[in-house]
């Protein structure tokens, strides 16, 4: 949930660009892999009005059907990456790589706002998952802002190919043991969903369920999706925390697991000091 003064359109575009560039820097977005979106809305019931005019950057308007009806989000604005676009290039030309969608009354269709520089035909093929997760979180928490990112960090994706890391308890007790910050930043641990075809409704349903319980979820043999109701950069940070944890784990596998990581008692002491509620250790 954001408090006024709210970020302007250009501020959001810049933050999406910075998040995209950083995901590329940490090797989580090769080629055109990964996609990014934010959703913002007014909350008339609580008197919070957040108006944004997409036409200043995205003057072309067309009508699209939304992947699922989102009636309660009528009037909400999404900013989302275009299909086949590179996350690392958003920062140079945000309007060429991103689109705005404003949800119509009834929630079945939206106005798609794009720029004359637009370099894509459609928004990302994972928009069904982005929309469903935004919708679920906004309904559950009442937030006026929500950010989602999908990226493909090398080490965490590699570990998702190893059967024993496909067990959530094993995964979390092994990944969250390497740095004190990890349990603080990901107290619900990392979610895990089995392999599903990219863009499928099964992947979408898996994301909604896993991101209800976790701030980040691994898509087995593919990548991760992370969320935040503070900023898109915070969502990208969650990808980086999980990937760093996976890097330690990968290093340890390469030396016959001679590292022990933080002990359960050490992690419990950290949680006590920082008042972290968790049920992994
Ligand atoms: Zn992907």
Coordinates of N, CA, C and O in Angstrom, one line a residue, residues 49-221:
X49 N -7.6 8.8 -3.9 CA -7.7 8.9 -5.4 C -6.3 9.0 -6.0 O -5.4 9.8 -5.5
X50 N -6.0 8.1 -6.9 CA -4.7 8.1 -7.5 C -4.9 8.1 -9.0 O -5.3 7.1 -9.6
X51 N -4.9 9.3 -9.6 CA -5.2 9.4 -11.0 C -3.9 9.5 -11.8 O -2.9 10.2 -11.4
X52 N -3.9 8.8 -12.9 CA -2.7 8.8 -13.7 C -3.1 8.9 -15.2 O -4.1 8.2 -15.6
X53 N -2.5 9.8 -15.9 CA -2.9 10.0 -17.3 C -1.9 9.2 -18.3 O -0.8 9.7 -18.5
X54 N -2.3 8.1 -18.8 CA -1.3 7.3 -19.6 C -0.9 8.0 -20.9 O 0.1 7.7 -21.5
X55 N -1.8 8.9 -21.4 CA -1.6 9.4 -22.8 C -0.4 10.3 -22.9 O 0.1 10.6 -24.0
X56 N 0.1 10.8 -21.8 CA 1.3 11.6 -21.9 C 2.5 10.8 -22.5 O 3.3 11.4 -23.2
X57 N 2.5 9.5 -22.3 CA 3.6 8.7 -22.8 C 3.1 7.6 -23.8 O 3.9 7.1 -24.6
X58 N 1.8 7.3 -23.7 CA 1.2 6.2 -24.5 C 0.0 6.7 -25.2 O -1.2 6.5 -24.8
X59 N 0.1 7.5 -26.3 CA -1.0 8.2 -26.9 C -2.0 7.3 -27.8 O -3.1 7.7 -28.1
X60 N -1.5 6.1 -28.2 CA -2.3 5.2 -29.0 C -3.2 4.4 -28.2 O -2.8 3.8 -27.2
X61 N -4.5 4.3 -28.6 CA -5.5 3.6 -27.7 C -6.2 2.6 -28.5 O -6.6 2.8 -29.6
X62 N -6.2 1.3 -28.0 CA -7.1 0.3 -28.6 C -7.8 -0.5 -27.5 O -7.5 -0.3 -26.3
X63 N -8.6 -1.4 -27.9 CA -9.4 -2.1 -26.9 C -8.9 -3.5 -26.8 O -8.6 -4.1 -27.8
X64 N -8.7 -4.1 -25.6 CA -8.4 -5.5 -25.5 C -9.3 -6.3 -24.5 O -9.9 -5.6 -23.7
X65 N -9.3 -7.6 -24.8 CA -10.1 -8.4 -23.8 C -9.1 -8.8 -22.7 O -7.9 -9.2 -23.1
X66 N -9.5 -8.8 -21.5 CA -8.5 -9.2 -20.4 C -8.6 -10.7 -20.3 O -9.6 -11.4 -20.6
X67 N -7.4 -11.3 -19.8 CA -7.4 -12.8 -19.7 C -8.4 -13.3 -18.8 O -8.8 -14.5 -18.9
X68 N -8.9 -12.5 -17.8 CA -10.0 -13.0 -16.9 C -10.7 -11.7 -16.5 O -10.1 -10.6 -16.4
X69 N -12.0 -11.8 -16.1 CA -12.7 -10.6 -15.7 C -12.2 -10.2 -14.3 O -12.0 -11.0 -13.4
X70 N -12.0 -8.9 -14.1 CA -11.6 -8.3 -12.8 C -12.5 -7.1 -12.5 O -12.0 -6.0 -12.4
X71 N -13.8 -7.4 -12.3 CA -14.8 -6.3 -12.1 C -14.4 -5.3 -11.0 O -14.6 -4.1 -11.2
X72 N -13.8 -5.8 -9.9 CA -13.5 -4.9 -8.8 C -12.3 -4.0 -9.1 O -12.1 -3.0 -8.4
X73 N -11.6 -4.3 -10.2 CA -10.5 -3.4 -10.6 C -10.8 -2.5 -11.7 O -9.9 -1.9 -12.3
X74 N -12.1 -2.2 -12.0 CA -12.5 -1.3 -13.0 C -11.8 0.1 -12.7 O -11.9 0.5 -11.5
X75 N -11.2 0.7 -13.7 CA -10.5 2.0 -13.5 C -9.1 1.8 -13.1 O -8.3 2.8 -13.1
X76 N -8.7 0.6 -12.7 CA -7.2 0.4 -12.3 C -6.3 0.4 -13.5 O -6.8 0.2 -14.6
X77 N -5.1 0.8 -13.3 CA -4.1 1.0 -14.4 C -3.0 -0.1 -14.2 O -2.4 -0.2 -13.1
X78 N -2.7 -0.8 -15.3 CA -1.5 -1.7 -15.3 C -0.5 -1.1 -16.2 O -0.8 -0.5 -17.2
X79 N 0.8 -1.3 -15.8 CA 1.9 -1.0 -16.8 C 2.6 -2.3 -16.9 O 3.0 -2.9 -15.9
X80 N 2.8 -2.7 -18.2 CA 3.3 -4.1 -18.4 C 4.2 -4.2 -19.6 O 4.1 -3.4 -20.5
X81 N 5.2 -5.1 -19.5 CA 6.2 -5.2 -20.6 C 5.6 -5.9 -21.8 O 4.7 -6.7 -21.7
X82 N 6.1 -5.5 -22.9 CA 5.6 -6.1 -24.2 C 6.2 -7.5 -24.5 O 7.3 -7.8 -24.0
X83 N 5.5 -8.3 -25.2 CA 6.0 -9.6 -25.5 C 7.2 -9.5 -26.4 O 7.3 -8.7 -27.3
X84 N 8.2 -10.3 -26.0 CA 9.5 -10.4 -26.7 C 10.4 -9.2 -26.5 O 11.5 -9.1 -27.1
X85 N 10.1 -8.3 -25.5 CA 11.0 -7.2 -25.3 C 12.0 -7.6 -24.2 O 11.8 -8.5 -23.4
X86 N 13.1 -6.9 -24.2 CA 14.2 -7.1 -23.2 C 14.1 -6.3 -22.0 O 14.0 -5.1 -22.1
X87 N 14.1 -6.9 -20.8 CA 14.0 -6.2 -19.6 C 15.1 -5.1 -19.5 O 14.9 -4.0 -18.9
X88 N 16.3 -5.4 -20.0 CA 17.4 -4.5 -19.8 C 17.3 -3.3 -20.6 O 17.9 -2.3 -20.4
X89 N 16.4 -3.3 -21.6 CA 16.2 -2.1 -22.5 C 15.1 -1.2 -22.1 O 14.9 -0.1 -22.7
X90 N 14.3 -1.6 -21.1 CA 13.2 -0.7 -20.7 C 13.7 0.6 -20.2 O 13.1 1.7 -20.6
X91 N 14.8 0.6 -19.5 CA 15.3 1.9 -19.0 C 15.7 2.9 -20.1 O 15.5 4.1 -19.9
X92 N 16.1 2.5 -21.2 CA 16.5 3.4 -22.3 C 15.3 4.0 -23.0 O 15.2 5.1 -23.4
X93 N 14.3 3.1 -23.3 CA 13.1 3.6 -24.0 C 11.8 2.9 -23.4 O 11.2 2.0 -24.0
X94 N 11.4 3.4 -22.2 CA 10.3 2.7 -21.5 C 9.0 2.6 -22.4 O 8.3 1.6 -22.5
X95 N 8.7 3.7 -23.2 CA 7.4 3.7 -23.9 C 7.5 2.7 -25.1 O 6.5 2.3 -25.6
X96 N 8.7 2.4 -25.6 CA 8.8 1.4 -26.7 C 8.6 0.0 -26.2 O 8.3 -0.9 -27.0
X97 N 8.9 -0.2 -24.9 CA 8.9 -1.6 -24.4 C 7.8 -1.9 -23.4 O 7.6 -3.1 -23.0
X98 N 7.0 -0.9 -23.0 CA 5.9 -1.1 -22.0 C 4.6 -0.6 -22.6 O 4.6 0.2 -23.6
X99 N 3.5 -1.1 -22.0 CA 2.2 -0.6 -22.4 C 1.4 -0.3 -21.1 O 1.7 -0.9 -20.0
X100 N 0.4 0.5 -21.2 CA -0.5 0.8 -20.1 C -1.9 0.1 -20.4 O -2.3 0.1 -21.6
X101 N -2.5 -0.5 -19.5 CA -3.9 -1.0 -19.6 C -4.7 -0.4 -18.5 O -4.4 -0.5 -17.4
X102 N -5.8 0.2 -18.9 CA -6.8 0.7 -17.9 C -8.1 -0.1 -18.0 O -8.6 -0.3 -19.1
X103 N -8.5 -0.7 -16.9 CA -9.6 -1.7 -16.9 C -10.9 -0.9 -17.1 O -11.2 0.1 -16.4
X104 N -11.7 -1.4 -18.0 CA -13.0 -0.8 -18.3 C -14.0 -1.2 -17.2 O -13.8 -2.2 -16.5
X105 N -15.1 -0.5 -17.2 CA -16.3 -0.8 -16.3 C -16.7 -2.2 -16.6 O -16.7 -2.6 -17.7
X106 N -16.9 -3.0 -15.6 CA -17.3 -4.4 -15.8 C -16.1 -5.4 -15.7 O -16.3 -6.5 -15.4
X107 N -14.9 -4.9 -16.0 CA -13.7 -5.6 -15.8 C -13.4 -6.7 -16.8 O -12.5 -7.5 -16.6
X108 N -14.1 -6.8 -17.9 CA -13.8 -7.8 -18.9 C -12.9 -7.3 -20.0 O -12.2 -8.1 -20.6
X109 N -12.9 -6.1 -20.2 CA -12.0 -5.5 -21.3 C -11.2 -4.3 -20.7 O -11.5 -3.9 -19.6
X110 N -10.3 -3.8 -21.5 CA -9.5 -2.7 -21.0 C -9.1 -1.9 -22.2 O -9.1 -2.3 -23.4
X111 N -8.6 -0.6 -21.9 CA -8.0 0.2 -23.0 C -6.5 0.0 -22.9 O -5.9 0.1 -21.9
X112 N -6.0 -0.4 -24.1 CA -4.5 -0.6 -24.2 C -3.9 0.7 -24.7 O -4.3 1.2 -25.8
X113 N -3.0 1.3 -23.9 CA -2.4 2.5 -24.3 C -0.9 2.2 -24.7 O -0.2 1.6 -23.9
X114 N -0.5 2.6 -25.9 CA 0.9 2.3 -26.3 C 1.4 3.6 -27.0 O 0.7 4.6 -27.2
X115 N 2.7 3.5 -27.3 CA 3.4 4.7 -27.9 C 3.6 4.5 -29.4 O 3.6 3.3 -29.9
X116 N 3.9 5.5 -30.1 CA 4.3 5.4 -31.5 C 5.6 4.6 -31.7 O 5.8 4.0 -32.7
X117 N 6.4 4.5 -30.6 CA 7.7 3.8 -30.7 C 7.5 2.3 -30.3 O 8.5 1.6 -30.3
X118 N 6.3 1.9 -30.0 CA 6.0 0.5 -29.6 C 6.7 -0.5 -30.4 O 6.5 -0.5 -31.6
X119 N 7.4 -1.5 -29.8 CA 8.1 -2.5 -30.5 C 7.6 -3.9 -30.3 O 8.3 -4.9 -30.3
X120 N 6.3 -4.0 -30.0 CA 5.7 -5.3 -29.7 C 4.3 -5.3 -30.2 O 3.6 -4.3 -30.4
X121 N 3.8 -6.5 -30.5 CA 2.4 -6.7 -31.0 C 1.4 -6.8 -29.8 O 0.4 -6.1 -29.7
X122 N 1.8 -7.6 -28.8 CA 1.0 -7.9 -27.6 C 1.8 -7.6 -26.4 O 3.0 -7.6 -26.4
X123 N 1.1 -7.5 -25.2 CA 1.8 -7.5 -24.0 C 2.3 -8.9 -23.7 O 2.0 -9.9 -24.4
X124 N 3.1 -9.1 -22.7 CA 3.8 -10.4 -22.3 C 2.8 -11.5 -22.3 O 1.6 -11.4 -21.9
X125 N 3.3 -12.7 -22.8 CA 2.4 -13.9 -22.8 C 2.1 -14.4 -21.4 O 1.3 -15.3 -21.2
X126 N 2.8 -13.9 -20.4 CA 2.5 -14.3 -19.0 C 1.6 -13.3 -18.4 O 1.4 -13.3 -17.1
X127 N 1.0 -12.4 -19.2 CA 0.1 -11.4 -18.5 C -1.1 -12.0 -17.8 O -1.5 -11.5 -16.8
X128 N -1.5 -13.2 -18.2 CA -2.6 -13.9 -17.4 C -2.2 -14.1 -16.0 O -2.9 -13.9 -15.1
X129 N -0.9 -14.5 -15.8 CA -0.4 -14.7 -14.4 C -0.3 -13.4 -13.7 O -0.7 -13.3 -12.5
X130 N 0.3 -12.4 -14.3 CA 0.5 -11.1 -13.7 C -0.9 -10.6 -13.2 O -1.1 -10.2 -12.1
X131 N -1.9 -10.6 -14.1 CA -3.2 -10.0 -13.8 C -3.8 -10.8 -12.7 O -4.4 -10.2 -11.7
X132 N -3.8 -12.1 -12.7 CA -4.4 -13.0 -11.7 C -3.8 -12.7 -10.3 O -4.5 -12.7 -9.3
X133 N -2.4 -12.6 -10.3 CA -1.8 -12.4 -9.0 C -2.1 -11.0 -8.5 O -2.4 -10.8 -7.3
X134 N -2.0 -9.9 -9.3 CA -2.4 -8.6 -8.9 C -3.8 -8.6 -8.3 O -4.1 -8.0 -7.2
X135 N -4.7 -9.2 -9.1 CA -6.1 -9.2 -8.7 C -6.3 -9.9 -7.3 O -7.0 -9.4 -6.4
X136 N -5.7 -11.1 -7.2 CA -5.9 -11.8 -5.9 C -5.3 -11.1 -4.7 O -5.9 -11.0 -3.7
X137 N -4.1 -10.5 -4.9 CA -3.5 -9.8 -3.8 C -4.2 -8.5 -3.5 O -4.4 -8.1 -2.3
X138 N -4.7 -7.8 -4.5 CA -5.4 -6.5 -4.3 C -6.7 -6.7 -3.6 O -7.1 -6.0 -2.7
X139 N -7.4 -7.8 -3.9 CA -8.6 -8.2 -3.2 C -8.4 -8.6 -1.8 O -9.1 -8.3 -0.9
X140 N -7.3 -9.4 -1.6 CA -7.0 -10.0 -0.3 C -6.5 -8.9 0.7 O -6.8 -8.9 1.9
X141 N -5.7 -8.0 0.2 CA -5.0 -7.0 1.1 C -5.6 -5.6 1.0 O -5.3 -4.8 1.9
X142 N -6.3 -5.3 0.0 CA -6.8 -3.9 -0.2 C -5.8 -2.9 -0.7 O -6.1 -1.7 -0.7
X143 N -4.6 -3.4 -1.1 CA -3.6 -2.4 -1.4 C -4.0 -1.6 -2.7 O -4.7 -2.1 -3.5
X144 N -3.4 -0.4 -2.8 CA -3.7 0.4 -4.0 C -2.5 0.3 -5.0 O -2.6 0.8 -6.1
X145 N -1.5 -0.5 -4.7 CA -0.3 -0.7 -5.6 C 0.2 -2.1 -5.4 O 0.3 -2.6 -4.3
X146 N 0.6 -2.7 -6.6 CA 1.1 -4.0 -6.5 C 2.0 -4.2 -7.7 O 1.7 -3.8 -8.8
X147 N 3.2 -4.9 -7.5 CA 4.2 -5.1 -8.5 C 4.5 -6.6 -8.6 O 4.6 -7.3 -7.6
X148 N 4.7 -7.1 -9.8 CA 5.0 -8.5 -10.1 C 6.1 -8.6 -11.1 O 6.1 -7.8 -12.1
X149 N 7.1 -9.5 -10.9 CA 8.1 -9.7 -11.9 C 8.4 -11.2 -12.1 O 8.3 -11.9 -11.1
X150 N 8.6 -11.5 -13.3 CA 9.0 -12.9 -13.6 C 10.4 -12.8 -14.2 O 10.7 -12.0 -15.1
X151 N 11.3 -13.6 -13.6 CA 12.7 -13.6 -14.1 C 13.2 -15.1 -14.1 O 12.6 -16.0 -13.6
X152 N 14.4 -15.3 -14.7 CA 15.0 -16.6 -14.8 C 16.4 -16.7 -14.3 O 17.3 -16.9 -15.1
X153 N 16.5 -16.5 -13.0 CA 17.9 -16.6 -12.4 C 18.5 -18.0 -12.5 O 17.8 -19.0 -12.3
X154 N 19.8 -18.0 -12.9 CA 20.5 -19.2 -13.3 C 20.5 -20.3 -12.2 O 20.1 -21.4 -12.4
X155 N 21.0 -19.9 -11.0 CA 21.2 -20.9 -10.0 C 20.0 -21.5 -9.4 O 19.8 -22.7 -9.2
X156 N 19.0 -20.6 -9.1 CA 17.8 -21.1 -8.5 C 17.0 -22.0 -9.5 O 16.4 -23.0 -9.1
X157 N 17.1 -21.6 -10.8 CA 16.4 -22.4 -11.8 C 17.1 -23.8 -11.9 O 16.4 -24.8 -12.1
X158 N 18.4 -23.7 -11.9 CA 19.2 -25.0 -12.0 C 18.7 -25.9 -10.8 O 18.5 -27.1 -11.0
X159 N 18.7 -25.4 -9.6 CA 18.4 -26.2 -8.4 C 17.0 -26.8 -8.6 O 16.7 -27.9 -8.1
X160 N 16.1 -26.1 -9.3 CA 14.7 -26.6 -9.5 C 14.6 -27.9 -10.4 O 13.6 -28.5 -10.5
X161 N 15.8 -28.2 -11.0 CA 15.9 -29.4 -11.8 C 16.3 -30.6 -11.0 O 16.2 -31.7 -11.5
X162 N 16.7 -30.4 -9.8 CA 17.2 -31.5 -8.9 C 16.0 -31.9 -8.0 O 15.5 -31.1 -7.3
X163 N 15.6 -33.2 -8.1 CA 14.4 -33.6 -7.4 C 14.3 -33.2 -6.0 O 13.2 -32.8 -5.5
X164 N 15.4 -33.3 -5.2 CA 15.2 -33.1 -3.7 C 14.9 -31.6 -3.4 O 14.3 -31.3 -2.4
X165 N 15.3 -30.7 -4.3 CA 14.9 -29.3 -4.1 C 13.5 -28.9 -4.6 O 13.0 -27.8 -4.4
X166 N 12.8 -29.9 -5.1 CA 11.4 -29.7 -5.5 C 10.5 -29.9 -4.3 O 9.3 -29.7 -4.4
X167 N 11.0 -30.2 -3.1 CA 10.3 -30.3 -1.9 C 10.4 -29.0 -1.2 O 11.6 -28.6 -0.9
X168 N 9.3 -28.3 -0.9 CA 9.4 -27.0 -0.3 C 10.2 -26.9 1.0 O 10.9 -26.0 1.3
X169 N 10.0 -27.9 1.9 CA 10.6 -27.9 3.2 C 12.2 -28.0 3.0 O 13.0 -27.3 3.5
X170 N 12.5 -29.0 2.1 CA 14.0 -29.2 1.9 C 14.6 -28.0 1.2 O 15.6 -27.5 1.6
X171 N 13.9 -27.5 0.2 CA 14.3 -26.3 -0.5 C 14.6 -25.1 0.5 O 15.7 -24.5 0.5
X172 N 13.6 -24.8 1.3 CA 13.8 -23.7 2.2 C 14.8 -23.8 3.3 O 15.5 -22.9 3.6
X173 N 14.8 -25.0 3.9 CA 15.8 -25.2 5.0 C 17.2 -25.2 4.4 O 18.2 -24.8 5.1
X174 N 17.4 -25.5 3.1 CA 18.7 -25.5 2.6 C 19.1 -24.1 2.0 O 20.2 -23.7 2.1
X175 N 18.1 -23.4 1.4 CA 18.5 -22.1 0.8 C 18.5 -21.0 1.9 O 19.3 -20.0 1.7
X176 N 17.7 -21.1 2.9 CA 17.6 -19.9 3.8 C 18.6 -20.0 4.9 O 18.5 -19.3 5.9
X177 N 19.6 -20.9 4.8 CA 20.6 -21.0 5.9 C 21.9 -20.3 5.6 O 22.8 -20.3 6.4
X178 N 22.1 -19.6 4.5 CA 23.4 -19.0 4.1 C 23.6 -17.6 4.6 O 24.8 -17.2 4.7
X179 N 22.6 -16.8 4.7 CA 22.8 -15.4 5.1 C 21.7 -15.0 6.1 O 20.6 -15.4 5.9
X180 N 22.1 -14.2 7.2 CA 21.1 -13.8 8.1 C 19.9 -13.1 7.5 O 18.8 -13.2 7.9
X181 N 20.2 -12.3 6.4 CA 19.1 -11.5 5.8 C 18.0 -12.3 5.1 O 16.9 -11.8 5.0
X182 N 18.3 -13.5 4.7 CA 17.4 -14.3 3.9 C 16.1 -14.5 4.6 O 15.0 -14.3 4.1
X183 N 16.1 -15.0 5.8 CA 14.9 -15.3 6.6 C 14.1 -14.0 6.9 O 12.9 -13.9 7.0
X184 N 14.9 -12.9 7.0 CA 14.3 -11.6 7.3 C 13.5 -11.1 6.1 O 12.4 -10.5 6.2
X185 N 14.1 -11.3 4.9 CA 13.4 -10.8 3.7 C 12.4 -11.7 3.1 O 11.5 -11.3 2.4
X186 N 12.6 -13.0 3.4 CA 11.6 -14.0 2.9 C 11.1 -14.9 4.0 O 11.3 -16.1 4.0
X187 N 10.5 -14.3 5.1 CA 10.1 -15.1 6.2 C 9.1 -16.2 5.9 O 9.0 -17.2 6.7
X188 N 8.3 -16.1 4.8 CA 7.4 -17.2 4.4 C 8.1 -18.2 3.6 O 7.5 -19.1 3.1
X189 N 9.4 -18.0 3.3 CA 10.2 -18.9 2.5 C 9.9 -18.7 1.0 O 9.1 -17.8 0.6
X190 N 10.4 -19.6 0.2 CA 10.2 -19.6 -1.2 C 9.2 -20.6 -1.6 O 9.3 -21.8 -1.2
X191 N 8.2 -20.3 -2.4 CA 7.2 -21.2 -2.8 C 7.7 -22.0 -4.0 O 8.7 -21.7 -4.6
X192 N 7.1 -23.2 -4.3 CA 7.5 -24.0 -5.4 C 6.3 -24.6 -6.1 O 5.4 -25.1 -5.5
X193 N 6.3 -24.4 -7.4 CA 5.2 -25.1 -8.2 C 5.9 -25.9 -9.3 O 6.9 -25.6 -9.8
X194 N 5.3 -27.1 -9.5 CA 5.9 -28.0 -10.5 C 5.9 -27.4 -11.9 O 5.2 -26.4 -12.1
X195 N 6.6 -28.0 -12.8 CA 6.6 -27.5 -14.2 C 5.2 -27.4 -14.8 O 4.5 -28.3 -14.7
X196 N 5.0 -26.2 -15.3 CA 3.8 -26.0 -16.1 C 4.2 -25.3 -17.4 O 5.2 -24.6 -17.4
X197 N 3.5 -25.5 -18.5 CA 3.8 -24.8 -19.7 C 3.7 -23.3 -19.6 O 2.7 -22.8 -19.0
X198 N 4.7 -22.6 -20.1 CA 4.6 -21.1 -20.0 C 3.3 -20.5 -20.5 O 2.8 -21.0 -21.6
X199 N 2.8 -19.6 -19.8 CA 1.6 -18.9 -20.3 C 0.3 -19.7 -20.0 O -0.8 -19.2 -20.4
X200 N 0.4 -20.9 -19.5 CA -0.8 -21.7 -19.3 C -1.7 -21.3 -18.1 O -1.2 -20.6 -17.2
X201 N -2.9 -21.7 -18.1 CA -3.8 -21.4 -17.0 C -3.4 -22.2 -15.8 O -3.6 -21.8 -14.7
X202 N -2.7 -23.4 -16.0 CA -2.3 -24.1 -14.8 C -1.1 -23.3 -14.1 O -1.1 -23.3 -12.9
X203 N -0.2 -22.7 -14.9 CA 0.8 -21.9 -14.3 C 0.2 -20.7 -13.6 O 0.6 -20.3 -12.5
X204 N -0.8 -20.1 -14.2 CA -1.5 -18.9 -13.6 C -2.1 -19.3 -12.2 O -1.9 -18.6 -11.2
X205 N -2.8 -20.5 -12.2 CA -3.4 -20.9 -10.9 C -2.4 -21.2 -9.9 O -2.6 -20.9 -8.7
X206 N -1.3 -21.8 -10.3 CA -0.2 -22.1 -9.4 C 0.4 -20.9 -8.8 O 0.7 -20.8 -7.6
X207 N 0.6 -19.9 -9.6 CA 1.1 -18.6 -9.1 C 0.2 -17.9 -8.1 O 0.7 -17.4 -7.0
X208 N -1.0 -17.9 -8.4 CA -2.0 -17.2 -7.5 C -1.9 -17.9 -6.1 O -1.8 -17.3 -5.0
X209 N -2.0 -19.3 -6.1 CA -2.0 -20.0 -4.8 C -0.7 -19.8 -4.1 O -0.7 -19.6 -2.9
X210 N 0.4 -20.0 -4.8 CA 1.8 -19.9 -4.1 C 2.1 -18.5 -3.6 O 2.6 -18.3 -2.6
X211 N 1.7 -17.5 -4.4 CA 2.0 -16.1 -4.0 C 1.0 -15.5 -2.9 O 1.2 -14.5 -2.4
X212 N 0.0 -16.3 -2.6 CA -0.8 -16.0 -1.5 C 0.0 -16.2 -0.2 O -0.2 -15.5 0.8
X213 N 0.8 -17.3 -0.2 CA 1.6 -17.7 1.0 C 3.0 -17.2 1.0 O 3.6 -17.1 2.0
X214 N 3.5 -16.9 -0.2 CA 5.0 -16.5 -0.3 C 5.1 -15.2 -1.1 O 4.2 -14.8 -1.8
X215 N 6.3 -14.5 -0.9 CA 6.6 -13.3 -1.7 C 7.3 -13.7 -3.0 O 7.4 -12.8 -3.8
X216 N 7.7 -14.9 -3.1 CA 8.4 -15.3 -4.3 C 8.1 -16.8 -4.5 O 8.1 -17.6 -3.5
X217 N 7.9 -17.2 -5.8 CA 7.7 -18.6 -6.1 C 8.6 -19.1 -7.2 O 8.9 -18.3 -8.1
X218 N 9.1 -20.3 -7.1 CA 9.9 -20.9 -8.2 C 8.9 -21.6 -9.1 O 8.1 -22.4 -8.7
X219 N 9.1 -21.3 -10.4 CA 8.4 -22.1 -11.4 C 9.4 -23.2 -11.8 O 10.5 -22.9 -12.4
X220 N 9.2 -24.4 -11.4 CA 10.1 -25.5 -11.7 C 10.6 -25.5 -13.1 O 9.8 -25.4 -14.1
X221 N 11.9 -25.7 -13.3 CA 12.6 -25.8 -14.6 C 12.4 -24.6 -15.5 O 12.4 -24.7 -16.7

